[in-house]
Amino acid sequence: MPTIEHLTERTPHVSPEDLLDGFEPSYRFGDVSFDSYIPDPNQPSQTIAVTKLREFAESMTAGGGGFLGKLFGKSKKPAKTGLYLDGGFGVGKTHLLASLWHSAPGPKAFGTFVEYTNLVGALSFRKTVDVLKGYRLVCIDEFELDDPGDTVLMSRLMRELSDAGVRLVATSNTLPGALGDGRFAAADFKREIQVLADQFEVVRVDGEDYRHRGLPEAPATLDDDALEAFAAERFGDKTLAVDDFAELTEHLQRVHPSRYRQLMDGIDVLVLHNVSTITEQSLALRFVVLADRLYDRDVPIVASGVSFSELFTPEMMAGGYMKKYFRAVSRLTALARNGQVAESAA
């Protein structure tokens, strides 16, 4: 028989030390490498990206770049000592970033953009800089600027880390110079955004979402009355989190997104009753963070209600945060396939 838990009954408490301990690739990317990344032969930029990142890792091993590279470089203009992987959803950018982290010498940190901003909130800006200045490499996954405060914060953080010789590598669905577009008056923060862009050499990673290559659309959700019996039969020896979707989304508003990783501790499968379309932007953004943490841990989903392709309103899917929402739908769909039709979400 499965063990039943309820996420709505969990309120994890996370110390700054716990946050720092989590700055490494998730379980899903714990063993990836450049060799395990299979470039699409129809997308030459993927092969080029692998080569660029291998060279980047080798330059770190050889001691190139960083502060000395800037000090003795021939150009008067500071060299771009970081890489910025720009591409769509599911083209393997996180796989490549994690492969770099595994192959580069330490000390090093790997986290999502949200996790770094949460770290600043937990430690203070100065303490965060002091801690991260001790690393040789800082990897930032899913780089996005959602508001002016984030723009100024990350501009300062990246500048101080780069000046200290820390190598920076980021992934995003948006070019550095276009960060913030559609979300706030980005033109008013052009200087800060340009500071961010100046840190990176952009590496394109083109391609289609590998999670959906040759696969069907999101599986139909199950009948609610049969939901738990289906999950128990398929995952009989696992720990299931069984929650009503409306109650879970309400609970997410009381738990800081920095704690969503710990919220999922020990959970093997998520069973969601009566999934419905989210109409409130702030809640939608919180659910995006939960979707990322579920995907990190490869947690299958079994659900009733609307399909995950209908999780966000058409206005949200066409608005300033559309890239976040498309990524969430892509990942949740893959996890639903894993939970309901036994297809891997990897």
Tab-separated table of C-alpha atoms in Angstrom:
chain	number	residue	atom	x	y	z
A	1	MET	CA	0.000	0.000	0.000
A	2	PRO	CA	1.252	3.526	-0.733
A	3	THR	CA	2.038	6.053	1.976
A	4	ILE	CA	-0.276	9.078	1.755
A	5	GLU	CA	0.895	12.611	2.536
A	6	HIS	CA	-0.702	16.016	1.961
A	7	LEU	CA	1.368	18.994	0.813
A	8	THR	CA	-1.222	21.317	2.332
A	9	GLU	CA	-0.214	20.022	5.768
A	10	ARG	CA	3.464	20.848	5.236
A	11	THR	CA	5.123	24.171	6.089
A	12	PRO	CA	8.869	23.625	5.752
A	13	HIS	CA	11.375	25.859	7.550
A	14	VAL	CA	14.622	26.387	5.663
A	15	SER	CA	17.777	27.920	7.123
A	16	PRO	CA	20.293	29.903	5.038
A	17	GLU	CA	22.672	26.950	5.437
A	18	ASP	CA	20.037	24.651	3.947
A	19	LEU	CA	19.671	27.011	0.997
A	20	LEU	CA	23.427	27.003	0.339
A	21	ASP	CA	23.619	23.221	0.591
A	22	GLY	CA	21.082	23.001	-2.206
A	23	PHE	CA	23.147	24.951	-4.739
A	24	GLU	CA	24.013	21.998	-6.955
A	25	PRO	CA	22.218	20.276	-9.851
A	26	SER	CA	19.005	18.506	-8.903
A	27	TYR	CA	18.500	14.755	-8.869
A	28	ARG	CA	17.365	14.858	-12.509
A	29	PHE	CA	20.711	16.295	-13.583
A	30	GLY	CA	22.896	14.639	-10.962
A	31	ASP	CA	24.757	12.374	-13.400
A	32	VAL	CA	24.573	14.192	-16.731
A	33	SER	CA	27.638	14.966	-18.826
A	34	PHE	CA	28.578	16.458	-22.169
A	35	ASP	CA	28.788	12.903	-23.517
A	36	SER	CA	25.211	12.140	-22.460
A	37	TYR	CA	23.887	15.200	-24.317
A	38	ILE	CA	22.785	14.031	-27.773
A	39	PRO	CA	22.760	16.991	-30.195
A	40	ASP	CA	20.009	17.087	-32.798
A	41	PRO	CA	21.783	16.581	-36.175
A	42	ASN	CA	19.364	19.086	-37.702
A	43	GLN	CA	20.428	21.774	-35.199
A	44	PRO	CA	24.173	22.507	-35.580
A	45	SER	CA	24.027	25.148	-32.843
A	46	GLN	CA	23.620	22.342	-30.293
A	47	THR	CA	26.964	20.784	-31.266
A	48	ILE	CA	28.579	24.225	-31.213
A	49	ALA	CA	27.190	24.842	-27.714
A	50	VAL	CA	28.680	21.577	-26.431
A	51	THR	CA	32.072	22.539	-27.851
A	52	LYS	CA	31.891	26.035	-26.321
A	53	LEU	CA	31.078	24.672	-22.879
A	54	ARG	CA	33.776	22.006	-23.023
A	55	GLU	CA	36.298	24.712	-23.878
A	56	PHE	CA	34.971	26.873	-21.071
A	57	ALA	CA	35.469	24.044	-18.548
A	58	GLU	CA	38.964	23.381	-19.890
A	59	SER	CA	39.861	27.058	-19.591
A	60	MET	CA	38.895	26.943	-15.927
A	61	THR	CA	41.009	23.855	-15.332
A	62	ALA	CA	43.926	25.598	-17.044
A	63	GLY	CA	43.373	28.727	-14.974
A	64	GLY	CA	42.334	30.960	-17.879
A	65	GLY	CA	39.906	33.863	-17.722
A	66	GLY	CA	38.730	35.434	-14.497
A	67	PHE	CA	40.602	38.249	-12.799
A	68	LEU	CA	44.033	37.524	-14.327
A	69	GLY	CA	42.557	37.325	-17.791
A	70	LYS	CA	41.045	40.753	-17.311
A	71	LEU	CA	44.206	42.165	-15.758
A	72	PHE	CA	46.560	41.093	-18.538
A	73	GLY	CA	44.170	41.014	-21.505
A	74	LYS	CA	45.125	42.995	-24.597
A	75	SER	CA	41.788	44.750	-24.944
A	76	LYS	CA	41.056	47.809	-22.855
A	77	LYS	CA	37.424	46.729	-22.738
A	78	PRO	CA	36.830	44.013	-20.106
A	79	ALA	CA	36.490	40.582	-21.684
A	80	LYS	CA	33.202	38.737	-21.464
A	81	THR	CA	34.191	35.979	-19.083
A	82	GLY	CA	30.764	34.368	-18.872
A	83	LEU	CA	28.535	32.373	-21.214
A	84	TYR	CA	24.809	32.822	-21.745
A	85	LEU	CA	22.902	29.889	-23.286
A	86	ASP	CA	19.918	31.291	-25.155
A	87	GLY	CA	17.263	28.980	-26.579
A	88	GLY	CA	13.717	27.719	-26.381
A	89	PHE	CA	12.123	25.200	-24.056
A	90	GLY	CA	13.393	21.638	-23.876
A	91	VAL	CA	16.508	22.040	-26.054
A	92	GLY	CA	18.789	20.802	-23.263
A	93	LYS	CA	20.182	24.052	-21.855
A	94	THR	CA	19.916	22.867	-18.240
A	95	HIS	CA	21.533	19.541	-19.204
A	96	LEU	CA	24.456	21.465	-20.699
A	97	LEU	CA	24.721	23.815	-17.717
A	98	ALA	CA	24.741	20.904	-15.275
A	99	SER	CA	27.332	19.103	-17.422
A	100	LEU	CA	29.568	22.160	-17.149
A	101	TRP	CA	29.096	22.258	-13.381
A	102	HIS	CA	30.072	18.597	-13.089
A	103	SER	CA	33.190	18.999	-15.233
A	104	ALA	CA	34.478	22.340	-13.898
A	105	PRO	CA	36.762	22.620	-10.868
A	106	GLY	CA	35.268	23.898	-7.619
A	107	PRO	CA	34.190	25.471	-5.465
A	108	LYS	CA	31.088	26.131	-7.554
A	109	ALA	CA	27.362	26.864	-7.251
A	110	PHE	CA	24.396	25.813	-9.392
A	111	GLY	CA	20.896	27.217	-8.915
A	112	THR	CA	17.938	28.771	-10.640
A	113	PHE	CA	17.556	32.513	-10.919
A	114	VAL	CA	14.777	32.400	-8.327
A	115	GLU	CA	16.990	30.491	-5.897
A	116	TYR	CA	19.697	33.169	-6.101
A	117	THR	CA	17.238	35.986	-5.465
A	118	ASN	CA	15.833	33.974	-2.561
A	119	LEU	CA	19.372	33.557	-1.228
A	120	VAL	CA	19.806	37.337	-1.210
A	121	GLY	CA	16.545	37.614	0.716
A	122	ALA	CA	17.740	35.079	3.282
A	123	LEU	CA	21.337	36.250	3.710
A	124	SER	CA	21.276	39.928	2.615
A	125	PHE	CA	22.938	41.206	-0.542
A	126	ARG	CA	26.384	41.784	1.001
A	127	LYS	CA	26.519	38.389	2.667
A	128	THR	CA	25.476	36.708	-0.593
A	129	VAL	CA	28.249	38.482	-2.488
A	130	ASP	CA	30.782	37.533	0.177
A	131	VAL	CA	29.731	33.878	0.017
A	132	LEU	CA	29.589	33.584	-3.776
A	133	LYS	CA	32.906	35.430	-4.244
A	134	GLY	CA	34.479	32.311	-2.761
A	135	TYR	CA	33.300	30.226	-5.725
A	136	ARG	CA	35.135	29.817	-9.015
A	137	LEU	CA	31.952	29.185	-10.996
A	138	VAL	CA	28.352	30.341	-10.530
A	139	CYS	CA	25.741	28.710	-12.789
A	140	ILE	CA	22.353	30.443	-13.084
A	141	ASP	CA	19.543	28.448	-14.667
A	142	GLU	CA	16.351	29.993	-16.097
A	143	PHE	CA	17.541	33.594	-15.960
A	144	GLU	CA	14.600	35.991	-16.124
A	145	LEU	CA	13.928	39.489	-14.824
A	146	ASP	CA	10.402	39.829	-13.528
A	147	ASP	CA	10.547	43.291	-11.987
A	148	PRO	CA	12.799	46.351	-11.668
A	149	GLY	CA	14.052	45.259	-8.252
A	150	ASP	CA	15.373	42.006	-9.698
A	151	THR	CA	17.043	43.948	-12.497
A	152	VAL	CA	19.030	46.199	-10.163
A	153	LEU	CA	19.775	43.352	-7.749
A	154	MET	CA	21.127	40.912	-10.342
A	155	SER	CA	22.980	43.653	-12.182
A	156	ARG	CA	24.918	44.487	-9.007
A	157	LEU	CA	25.432	40.864	-8.032
A	158	MET	CA	26.764	39.789	-11.439
A	159	ARG	CA	29.014	42.827	-11.694
A	160	GLU	CA	30.585	42.272	-8.267
A	161	LEU	CA	31.078	38.562	-8.833
A	162	SER	CA	32.600	39.117	-12.258
A	163	ASP	CA	34.944	41.791	-10.885
A	164	ALA	CA	36.043	39.275	-8.240
A	165	GLY	CA	37.015	36.762	-10.927
A	166	VAL	CA	34.019	34.450	-10.577
A	167	ARG	CA	33.070	32.791	-13.871
A	168	LEU	CA	29.369	33.116	-14.702
A	169	VAL	CA	27.241	30.894	-16.943
A	170	ALA	CA	23.489	31.335	-17.373
A	171	THR	CA	20.614	29.854	-19.347
A	172	SER	CA	17.494	31.676	-20.467
A	173	ASN	CA	14.804	31.896	-23.113
A	174	THR	CA	15.571	35.601	-23.586
A	175	LEU	CA	18.649	37.388	-24.888
A	176	PRO	CA	20.427	39.405	-22.150
A	177	GLY	CA	19.662	42.736	-23.784
A	178	ALA	CA	15.956	41.900	-23.945
A	179	LEU	CA	15.488	40.823	-20.328
A	180	GLY	CA	12.467	42.440	-18.745
A	181	ASP	CA	10.672	43.132	-22.031
A	182	GLY	CA	6.919	42.880	-21.615
A	183	ARG	CA	7.159	42.770	-17.825
A	184	PHE	CA	7.992	46.330	-16.777
A	185	ALA	CA	9.456	49.544	-18.195
A	186	ALA	CA	12.698	47.878	-19.227
A	187	ALA	CA	13.854	51.006	-21.046
A	188	ASP	CA	14.060	52.793	-17.706
A	189	PHE	CA	16.576	50.217	-16.541
A	190	LYS	CA	18.595	50.004	-19.727
A	191	ARG	CA	21.899	50.646	-17.924
A	192	GLU	CA	21.382	47.805	-15.466
A	193	ILE	CA	20.268	45.430	-18.213
A	194	GLN	CA	23.301	46.389	-20.313
A	195	VAL	CA	25.585	45.663	-17.366
A	196	LEU	CA	24.154	42.148	-17.315
A	197	ALA	CA	24.569	41.740	-21.076
A	198	ASP	CA	28.188	42.896	-20.894
A	199	GLN	CA	29.097	39.953	-18.642
A	200	PHE	CA	28.205	37.266	-21.188
A	201	GLU	CA	29.052	35.826	-24.575
A	202	VAL	CA	25.755	34.568	-26.016
A	203	VAL	CA	25.625	30.959	-27.216
A	204	ARG	CA	22.501	29.968	-29.144
A	205	VAL	CA	20.941	26.542	-28.590
A	206	ASP	CA	18.266	26.033	-31.229
A	207	GLY	CA	15.837	23.144	-31.548
A	208	GLU	CA	12.405	21.844	-30.640
A	209	ASP	CA	11.290	20.805	-27.158
A	210	TYR	CA	12.803	17.325	-26.782
A	211	ARG	CA	10.126	16.408	-24.227
A	212	HIS	CA	7.542	16.521	-27.013
A	213	ARG	CA	9.490	15.157	-29.991
A	214	GLY	CA	7.286	12.561	-31.607
A	215	LEU	CA	5.081	12.307	-28.505
A	216	PRO	CA	1.324	12.929	-28.210
A	217	GLU	CA	-0.252	15.934	-26.577
A	218	ALA	CA	-0.868	16.065	-22.842
A	219	PRO	CA	-2.691	12.921	-21.678
A	220	ALA	CA	-6.348	13.232	-20.795
A	221	THR	CA	-6.896	13.755	-17.096
A	222	LEU	CA	-8.517	10.933	-15.160
A	223	ASP	CA	-11.971	10.595	-13.641
A	224	ASP	CA	-11.753	12.099	-10.178
A	225	ASP	CA	-13.537	9.191	-8.473
A	226	ALA	CA	-10.938	6.741	-9.818
A	227	LEU	CA	-7.913	8.982	-9.300
A	228	GLU	CA	-6.511	7.660	-6.027
A	229	ALA	CA	-7.230	4.020	-6.867
A	230	PHE	CA	-5.341	4.426	-10.151
A	231	ALA	CA	-2.362	6.017	-8.395
A	232	ALA	CA	-2.335	3.384	-5.643
A	233	GLU	CA	-2.345	0.559	-8.174
A	234	ARG	CA	0.417	2.044	-10.298
A	235	PHE	CA	2.604	3.337	-7.455
A	236	GLY	CA	1.696	0.936	-4.670
A	237	ASP	CA	5.011	1.072	-2.780
A	238	LYS	CA	5.595	4.832	-3.122
A	239	THR	CA	4.854	7.933	-1.065
A	240	LEU	CA	1.992	9.851	-2.658
A	241	ALA	CA	1.121	13.491	-2.016
A	242	VAL	CA	-2.648	13.646	-2.459
A	243	ASP	CA	-4.122	17.138	-2.583
A	244	ASP	CA	-7.038	19.113	-3.911
A	245	PHE	CA	-5.731	21.575	-6.513
A	246	ALA	CA	-7.611	24.592	-5.119
A	247	GLU	CA	-6.417	23.881	-1.578
A	248	LEU	CA	-2.841	23.353	-2.753
A	249	THR	CA	-2.716	26.606	-4.706
A	250	GLU	CA	-4.077	28.454	-1.695
A	251	HIS	CA	-1.389	26.824	0.469
A	252	LEU	CA	1.350	27.868	-1.967
A	253	GLN	CA	0.527	31.487	-1.216
A	254	ARG	CA	1.494	30.895	2.425
A	255	VAL	CA	4.802	29.121	1.653
A	256	HIS	CA	7.713	31.111	0.242
A	257	PRO	CA	8.868	29.763	-3.166
A	258	SER	CA	12.377	29.266	-1.731
A	259	ARG	CA	10.881	26.433	0.343
A	260	TYR	CA	9.133	24.548	-2.464
A	261	ARG	CA	12.074	22.176	-2.853
A	262	GLN	CA	11.766	21.142	0.794
A	263	LEU	CA	7.970	21.030	0.426
A	264	MET	CA	8.478	18.066	-1.903
A	265	ASP	CA	10.939	16.186	0.331
A	266	GLY	CA	10.184	12.461	0.377
A	267	ILE	CA	7.357	12.692	-2.176
A	268	ASP	CA	7.470	10.162	-5.042
A	269	VAL	CA	4.193	10.952	-6.832
A	270	LEU	CA	1.823	13.958	-6.858
A	271	VAL	CA	-1.902	13.179	-7.058
A	272	LEU	CA	-3.981	16.284	-7.840
A	273	HIS	CA	-7.762	16.386	-7.583
A	274	ASN	CA	-9.705	18.779	-9.818
A	275	VAL	CA	-6.992	20.796	-11.565
A	276	SER	CA	-8.469	24.081	-12.807
A	277	THR	CA	-7.248	27.041	-14.843
A	278	ILE	CA	-5.296	29.570	-12.782
A	279	THR	CA	-6.546	33.110	-13.342
A	280	GLU	CA	-4.414	35.084	-10.864
A	281	GLN	CA	-0.952	36.097	-12.068
A	282	SER	CA	0.852	35.942	-8.724
A	283	LEU	CA	-0.459	32.446	-8.069
A	284	ALA	CA	0.426	31.357	-11.606
A	285	LEU	CA	4.038	32.439	-11.070
A	286	ARG	CA	4.203	30.505	-7.801
A	287	PHE	CA	2.898	27.396	-9.543
A	288	VAL	CA	5.629	27.790	-12.165
A	289	VAL	CA	8.199	27.509	-9.358
A	290	LEU	CA	6.462	24.398	-8.016
A	291	ALA	CA	6.445	22.894	-11.524
A	292	ASP	CA	10.207	23.452	-11.762
A	293	ARG	CA	10.823	21.767	-8.406
A	294	LEU	CA	8.600	18.813	-9.391
A	295	TYR	CA	10.512	18.495	-12.652
A	296	ASP	CA	13.857	18.694	-10.850
A	297	ARG	CA	12.876	15.666	-8.773
A	298	ASP	CA	11.149	13.822	-11.647
A	299	VAL	CA	7.906	13.483	-9.653
A	300	PRO	CA	5.173	11.807	-11.758
A	301	ILE	CA	1.769	13.487	-11.675
A	302	VAL	CA	-1.665	11.850	-11.698
A	303	ALA	CA	-4.465	14.378	-12.067
A	304	SER	CA	-8.162	14.993	-12.653
A	305	GLY	CA	-9.771	18.187	-13.926
A	306	VAL	CA	-8.482	20.248	-16.847
A	307	SER	CA	-5.428	19.282	-18.863
A	308	PHE	CA	-2.160	21.042	-18.016
A	309	SER	CA	-2.340	22.618	-21.472
A	310	GLU	CA	-5.236	24.656	-20.018
A	311	LEU	CA	-3.563	25.460	-16.685
A	312	PHE	CA	-2.972	29.138	-17.550
A	313	THR	CA	-5.363	31.562	-19.256
A	314	PRO	CA	-4.864	32.475	-22.945
A	315	GLU	CA	-3.988	36.013	-21.802
A	316	MET	CA	-1.199	34.669	-19.582
A	317	MET	CA	0.123	32.449	-22.380
A	318	ALA	CA	0.380	35.515	-24.615
A	319	GLY	CA	1.621	37.995	-22.009
A	320	GLY	CA	4.927	39.127	-20.582
A	321	TYR	CA	5.515	35.889	-18.646
A	322	MET	CA	4.544	33.586	-21.499
A	323	LYS	CA	7.943	31.894	-21.628
A	324	LYS	CA	7.692	30.872	-17.985
A	325	TYR	CA	4.196	29.491	-18.545
A	326	PHE	CA	5.133	27.567	-21.675
A	327	ARG	CA	8.065	26.003	-19.829
A	328	ALA	CA	5.789	25.008	-16.943
A	329	VAL	CA	3.205	23.456	-19.277
A	330	SER	CA	5.954	21.557	-21.086
A	331	ARG	CA	7.353	20.153	-17.854
A	332	LEU	CA	4.022	19.353	-16.226
A	333	THR	CA	2.857	17.594	-19.394
A	334	ALA	CA	5.980	15.434	-19.362
A	335	LEU	CA	5.415	14.544	-15.692
A	336	ALA	CA	1.748	13.725	-16.378
A	337	ARG	CA	2.797	11.360	-19.156
A	338	ASN	CA	5.149	9.716	-16.715
A	339	GLY	CA	2.396	9.374	-14.121
A	340	GLN	CA	-0.510	8.369	-16.315
A	341	VAL	CA	0.919	6.594	-19.348
A	342	ALA	CA	4.313	5.505	-17.951
A	343	GLU	CA	6.444	7.614	-20.285
A	344	SER	CA	9.669	9.043	-18.888
A	345	ALA	CA	9.740	12.798	-18.318
A	346	ALA	CA	13.522	12.875	-18.771
